[in-house]
Structure formats: C-alpha cells, structure tokens
Amino acid sequence: QKEVEQNSGPLSVPEGAIASLNCTYSDRGSQSFFWYRQYSGKSPELIMSIYSNGDKEDGRFTAQLNKASQYVSLLIRDSQPSDSATYLCAVSSGSARQLTFGSGTQLTVLP
Amino acid sequence: KAGVTQTPRYLIKTRGQQVTLSCSPISGHRSVSWYQQTPGQGLQFLFEYFSETQRNKGNFPGRFSGRQFSNSRSEMNVSTLELGDSALYLCASRDRDSPLHFGNGTRLTVT
C-alpha cells in the first residue's frame, strides 16, 4: 500500500515568517511530487511540482525533494494571511503514474 | 483554456437513490480521475480513466462506477446511496504525466 504522510497540524505561523510543511512517502519508486493548496470549501489548486532531488523555487514557494530519505517539503517565505489553507502533498508512482495524496496540513498565518 | 468543469455543483439525494455526476476535462486532456473528499478521510481515489478505459481503481465498493466517452468527458455513478456517501466529489484531468488539474467539485448530500 503506497502511503503519503503529512503532519495534519494545524500549523500556525505569524505573518512574515517561514512556514515549513513536510511530507514522507513509502514508495521508493515514486517519480513525481506535487504540492496542492486547498482553501476551505474549494478544490485543490496546484502550486508546485518537483521531479528531481534538490530545491525548486517559485516566488515565495520552495519545494525540496530528497529521494534517498523519501521526503519532500514545501517552504513558504514571507507568509501572508492569504496563505492560510490546507496544503496537500501528492506523489505519483507506478507505470500508470497514479497520484496518492497525503491527508493535508492545515496552515494558519496569523496577522 | 477552459478548466475542468463539473456538474452539478450541488446535489441532495435520499438514501437508496442513485446519482450521476459529470465531468468535462481540460481540452486535450485524455486522463480523468475521480476523488471523494470527506473531512474524516481526506482525498480518496476512486478511479482513473484514460482513452475510455479504466486505468486505476481505488478501494471503493461496486456501487461506485464510472465511464469515459470518446470526447474524454466522464461520468461517475453511485447507486443505492448511503448516508456515508455524502462528500465532495472531485474530478481532475491531466495530459500524460502532467499534474492533475481539479474541477470545482460536486457536493453531494445524502439524507
């Protein structure tokens, strides 16, 4: 059974701080990794994708992947109240590239 | 490009009834996936269709079924509804191995 684990939180950070979200996965053969943001009552929205070891930066967001440790993280710099949402980690594996989601981490950025 | 379109947005049904949900993927996307989201269980994978064939299936009872048409549009059917089927049903499409793009979802309430 392929598993994706996230700390459910809630995680609270003050405005302007760095929010760090973590995710581990069980399938060592996983190939692609994604972070989705989901606001309450809305559908998930893709914010980052990462495919190789290392860091990938996009604006205030940085995704980090370590395949040896089976670990992927998302850093949000200069956190804003509008970043308050649930962040879902998703991992793609297998020949059909099936996507498995973690249970999500609820982030609250306090003004 | 237009996004993933799901209809209807809201549905109220009674136990024992059946329901059909519809999804139109992003133009050019041949893969359509369905997910169930509840507060307690998070995002649960139902099934994925690619070129009218079911490619992956999650651990849901046979009451949940789906199909995909030649134009990539997909429908999901739930028969003999139970109270526990109340959830947000999300459809997502992708092109080959690209990330999933979600629709706005159909919120189903079973009374």
GROMACS .gro file of C-alpha atoms in nm:
model
  222
    1GLN     CA    1   0.000   0.000   0.000
    2LYS     CA    2   0.152   0.326  -0.111
    3GLU     CA    3   0.137   0.584   0.165
    4VAL     CA    4   0.193   0.954   0.184
    5GLU     CA    5   0.221   1.100   0.532
    6GLN     CA    6   0.184   1.460   0.638
    7ASN     CA    7   0.158   1.626   0.976
    8SER     CA    8  -0.209   1.718   0.998
    9GLY     CA    9  -0.135   2.028   1.202
   10PRO     CA   10  -0.279   2.271   1.249
   11LEU     CA   11   0.035   2.474   1.191
   12SER     CA   12   0.027   2.838   1.291
   13VAL     CA   13   0.290   3.092   1.193
   14PRO     CA   14   0.298   3.472   1.227
   15GLU     CA   15   0.272   3.689   0.920
   16GLY     CA   16   0.610   3.732   0.753
   17ALA     CA   17   0.755   3.410   0.894
   18ILE     CA   18   0.862   3.098   0.704
   19ALA     CA   19   0.611   2.812   0.703
   20SER     CA   20   0.760   2.465   0.665
   21LEU     CA   21   0.541   2.177   0.552
   22ASN     CA   22   0.668   1.821   0.539
   23CYS     CA   23   0.572   1.502   0.364
   24THR     CA   24   0.712   1.148   0.356
   25TYR     CA   25   0.622   0.870   0.115
   26SER     CA   26   0.661   0.496   0.123
   27ASP     CA   27   0.710   0.400  -0.243
   28ARG     CA   28   1.079   0.435  -0.322
   29GLY     CA   29   0.999   0.419  -0.693
   30SER     CA   30   0.789   0.736  -0.687
   31GLN     CA   31   0.871   0.968  -0.972
   32SER     CA   32   0.682   1.294  -0.938
   33PHE     CA   33   0.586   1.509  -0.643
   34PHE     CA   34   0.331   1.785  -0.612
   35TRP     CA   35   0.201   2.035  -0.362
   36TYR     CA   36  -0.159   2.149  -0.379
   37ARG     CA   37  -0.327   2.425  -0.182
   38GLN     CA   38  -0.691   2.393  -0.086
   39TYR     CA   39  -0.892   2.675   0.061
   40SER     CA   40  -1.192   2.582   0.272
   41GLY     CA   41  -1.484   2.482   0.052
   42LYS     CA   42  -1.274   2.497  -0.266
   43SER     CA   43  -1.098   2.241  -0.482
   44PRO     CA   44  -0.723   2.173  -0.466
   45GLU     CA   45  -0.501   2.402  -0.669
   46LEU     CA   46  -0.155   2.301  -0.790
   47ILE     CA   47   0.117   2.529  -0.656
   48MET     CA   48   0.441   2.334  -0.705
   49SER     CA   49   0.574   2.027  -0.880
   50ILE     CA   50   0.919   1.873  -0.838
   51TYR     CA   51   1.074   1.576  -1.013
   52SER     CA   52   1.441   1.560  -0.915
   53ASN     CA   53   1.642   1.587  -0.596
   54GLY     CA   54   1.713   1.933  -0.466
   55ASP     CA   55   1.527   2.259  -0.440
   56LYS     CA   56   1.285   2.426  -0.677
   57GLU     CA   57   1.184   2.784  -0.617
   58ASP     CA   58   0.880   2.971  -0.748
   59GLY     CA   59   0.825   3.311  -0.596
   60ARG     CA   60   0.774   3.273  -0.222
   61PHE     CA   61   0.746   2.895  -0.252
   62THR     CA   62   1.034   2.644  -0.243
   63ALA     CA   63   0.986   2.271  -0.283
   64GLN     CA   64   1.259   2.039  -0.161
   65LEU     CA   65   1.297   1.675  -0.258
   66ASN     CA   66   1.521   1.410  -0.107
   67LYS     CA   67   1.452   1.075  -0.270
   68ALA     CA   68   1.705   0.888  -0.056
   69SER     CA   69   1.514   0.992   0.255
   70GLN     CA   70   1.176   0.970   0.076
   71TYR     CA   71   1.097   1.318   0.190
   72VAL     CA   72   0.950   1.623   0.021
   73SER     CA   73   0.886   1.960   0.180
   74LEU     CA   74   0.736   2.297   0.098
   75LEU     CA   75   0.868   2.624   0.238
   76ILE     CA   76   0.659   2.939   0.220
   77ARG     CA   77   0.862   3.254   0.278
   78ASP     CA   78   0.712   3.581   0.399
   79SER     CA   79   0.388   3.403   0.488
   80GLN     CA   80   0.069   3.602   0.435
   81PRO     CA   81  -0.278   3.554   0.587
   82SER     CA   82  -0.394   3.464   0.236
   83ASP     CA   83  -0.167   3.156   0.256
   84SER     CA   84  -0.396   3.013   0.525
   85ALA     CA   85  -0.524   2.691   0.373
   86THR     CA   86  -0.475   2.316   0.374
   87TYR     CA   87  -0.167   2.200   0.185
   88LEU     CA   88  -0.178   1.860   0.023
   89CYS     CA   89   0.126   1.659  -0.074
   90ALA     CA   90   0.077   1.424  -0.371
   91VAL     CA   91   0.310   1.157  -0.503
   92SER     CA   92   0.298   0.987  -0.842
   93SER     CA   93   0.421   0.631  -0.884
   94GLY     CA   94   0.378   0.317  -1.087
   95SER     CA   95   0.354   0.268  -1.460
   96ALA     CA   96   0.017   0.443  -1.467
   97ARG     CA   97   0.153   0.733  -1.263
   98GLN     CA   98  -0.122   0.702  -1.005
   99LEU     CA   99  -0.136   1.000  -0.771
  100THR     CA  100  -0.161   0.937  -0.397
  101PHE     CA  101  -0.246   1.226  -0.166
  102GLY     CA  102  -0.149   1.287   0.192
  103SER     CA  103  -0.417   1.391   0.439
  104GLY     CA  104  -0.304   1.753   0.427
  105THR     CA  105  -0.158   2.006   0.669
  106GLN     CA  106  -0.377   2.294   0.778
  107LEU     CA  107  -0.177   2.619   0.785
  108THR     CA  108  -0.291   2.936   0.957
  109VAL     CA  109  -0.094   3.258   0.912
  110LEU     CA  110  -0.168   3.497   1.194
  111PRO     CA  111  -0.178   3.871   1.112
  112LYS     CA  112  -0.810   2.705  -2.199
  113ALA     CA  113  -1.123   2.636  -2.002
  114GLY     CA  114  -1.068   2.445  -1.681
  115VAL     CA  115  -1.222   2.120  -1.564
  116THR     CA  116  -1.599   2.155  -1.546
  117GLN     CA  117  -1.813   1.953  -1.311
  118THR     CA  118  -2.190   1.942  -1.298
  119PRO     CA  119  -2.394   1.979  -1.096
  120ARG     CA  120  -2.228   2.180  -0.820
  121TYR     CA  121  -2.469   2.065  -0.552
  122LEU     CA  122  -2.694   1.764  -0.515
  123ILE     CA  123  -2.928   1.644  -0.245
  124LYS     CA  124  -3.045   1.285  -0.263
  125THR     CA  125  -3.209   1.039  -0.029
  126ARG     CA  126  -3.078   0.703   0.080
  127GLY     CA  127  -3.128   0.430  -0.175
  128GLN     CA  128  -3.136   0.660  -0.474
  129GLN     CA  129  -2.869   0.673  -0.739
  130VAL     CA  130  -2.678   0.970  -0.873
  131THR     CA  131  -2.472   1.055  -1.181
  132LEU     CA  132  -2.204   1.322  -1.178
  133SER     CA  133  -2.048   1.469  -1.488
  134CYS     CA  134  -1.701   1.598  -1.568
  135SER     CA  135  -1.559   1.772  -1.874
  136PRO     CA  136  -1.178   1.774  -1.874
  137ILE     CA  137  -0.946   2.043  -1.997
  138SER     CA  138  -0.933   2.034  -2.375
  139GLY     CA  139  -0.669   1.787  -2.489
  140HIS     CA  140  -0.652   1.601  -2.160
  141ARG     CA  141  -0.728   1.233  -2.205
  142SER     CA  142  -0.700   1.122  -1.844
  143VAL     CA  143  -0.979   1.186  -1.597
  144SER     CA  144  -0.963   1.091  -1.229
  145TRP     CA  145  -1.231   1.097  -0.963
  146TYR     CA  146  -1.178   1.157  -0.591
  147GLN     CA  147  -1.403   1.159  -0.288
  148GLN     CA  148  -1.324   1.409  -0.015
  149THR     CA  149  -1.468   1.397   0.333
  150PRO     CA  150  -1.349   1.575   0.649
  151GLY     CA  151  -1.252   1.250   0.815
  152GLN     CA  152  -1.093   1.062   0.526
  153GLY     CA  153  -0.934   1.333   0.318
  154LEU     CA  154  -0.894   1.282  -0.056
  155GLN     CA  155  -0.972   0.924  -0.152
  156PHE     CA  156  -0.901   0.799  -0.504
  157LEU     CA  157  -1.199   0.644  -0.680
  158PHE     CA  158  -1.079   0.568  -1.032
  159GLU     CA  159  -0.894   0.699  -1.335
  160TYR     CA  160  -0.994   0.672  -1.697
  161PHE     CA  161  -0.769   0.711  -1.997
  162SER     CA  162  -0.893   0.683  -2.355
  163GLU     CA  163  -1.225   0.535  -2.239
  164THR     CA  164  -1.054   0.262  -2.033
  165GLN     CA  165  -1.035   0.241  -1.658
  166ARG     CA  166  -0.665   0.255  -1.578
  167ASN     CA  167  -0.669   0.259  -1.199
  168LYS     CA  168  -0.926   0.188  -0.932
  169GLY     CA  169  -0.936   0.272  -0.563
  170ASN     CA  170  -1.085   0.074  -0.277
  171PHE     CA  171  -1.449   0.163  -0.313
  172PRO     CA  172  -1.747  -0.074  -0.335
  173GLY     CA  173  -1.900  -0.167  -0.665
  174ARG     CA  174  -2.178   0.086  -0.607
  175PHE     CA  175  -1.930   0.342  -0.738
  176SER     CA  176  -1.875   0.320  -1.110
  177GLY     CA  177  -1.762   0.542  -1.389
  178ARG     CA  178  -1.711   0.570  -1.758
  179GLN     CA  179  -1.539   0.788  -2.010
  180PHE     CA  180  -1.664   0.886  -2.351
  181SER     CA  181  -1.474   0.926  -2.676
  182ASN     CA  182  -1.455   1.303  -2.623
  183SER     CA  183  -1.285   1.238  -2.283
  184ARG     CA  184  -1.586   1.356  -2.086
  185SER     CA  185  -1.651   1.132  -1.787
  186GLU     CA  186  -1.940   1.038  -1.566
  187MET     CA  187  -1.943   0.884  -1.224
  188ASN     CA  188  -2.240   0.692  -1.088
  189VAL     CA  189  -2.322   0.595  -0.733
  190SER     CA  190  -2.608   0.353  -0.682
  191THR     CA  191  -2.803   0.272  -0.367
  192LEU     CA  192  -2.681   0.584  -0.189
  193GLU     CA  193  -2.584   0.568   0.177
  194LEU     CA  194  -2.553   0.849   0.427
  195GLY     CA  195  -2.176   0.796   0.427
  196ASP     CA  196  -2.160   0.885   0.060
  197SER     CA  197  -2.214   1.249   0.149
  198ALA     CA  198  -1.896   1.416   0.033
  199LEU     CA  199  -1.730   1.649  -0.212
  200TYR     CA  200  -1.664   1.459  -0.534
  201LEU     CA  201  -1.374   1.598  -0.732
  202CYS     CA  202  -1.285   1.532  -1.090
  203ALA     CA  203  -0.938   1.605  -1.222
  204SER     CA  204  -0.779   1.581  -1.562
  205ARG     CA  205  -0.423   1.565  -1.687
  206ASP     CA  206  -0.222   1.526  -2.002
  207ARG     CA  207   0.009   1.220  -1.993
  208ASP     CA  208   0.222   1.257  -1.677
  209SER     CA  209   0.141   1.620  -1.609
  210PRO     CA  210  -0.006   1.726  -1.273
  211LEU     CA  211  -0.375   1.686  -1.205
  212HIS     CA  212  -0.600   1.986  -1.252
  213PHE     CA  213  -0.914   1.977  -1.044
  214GLY     CA  214  -1.266   2.093  -1.114
  215ASN     CA  215  -1.475   2.280  -0.858
  216GLY     CA  216  -1.637   1.961  -0.739
  217THR     CA  217  -1.987   1.835  -0.680
  218ARG     CA  218  -2.108   1.847  -0.321
  219LEU     CA  219  -2.340   1.553  -0.263
  220THR     CA  220  -2.562   1.538   0.044
  221VAL     CA  221  -2.747   1.216   0.117
  222THR     CA  222  -3.037   1.242   0.361
   0.00000   0.00000   0.00000
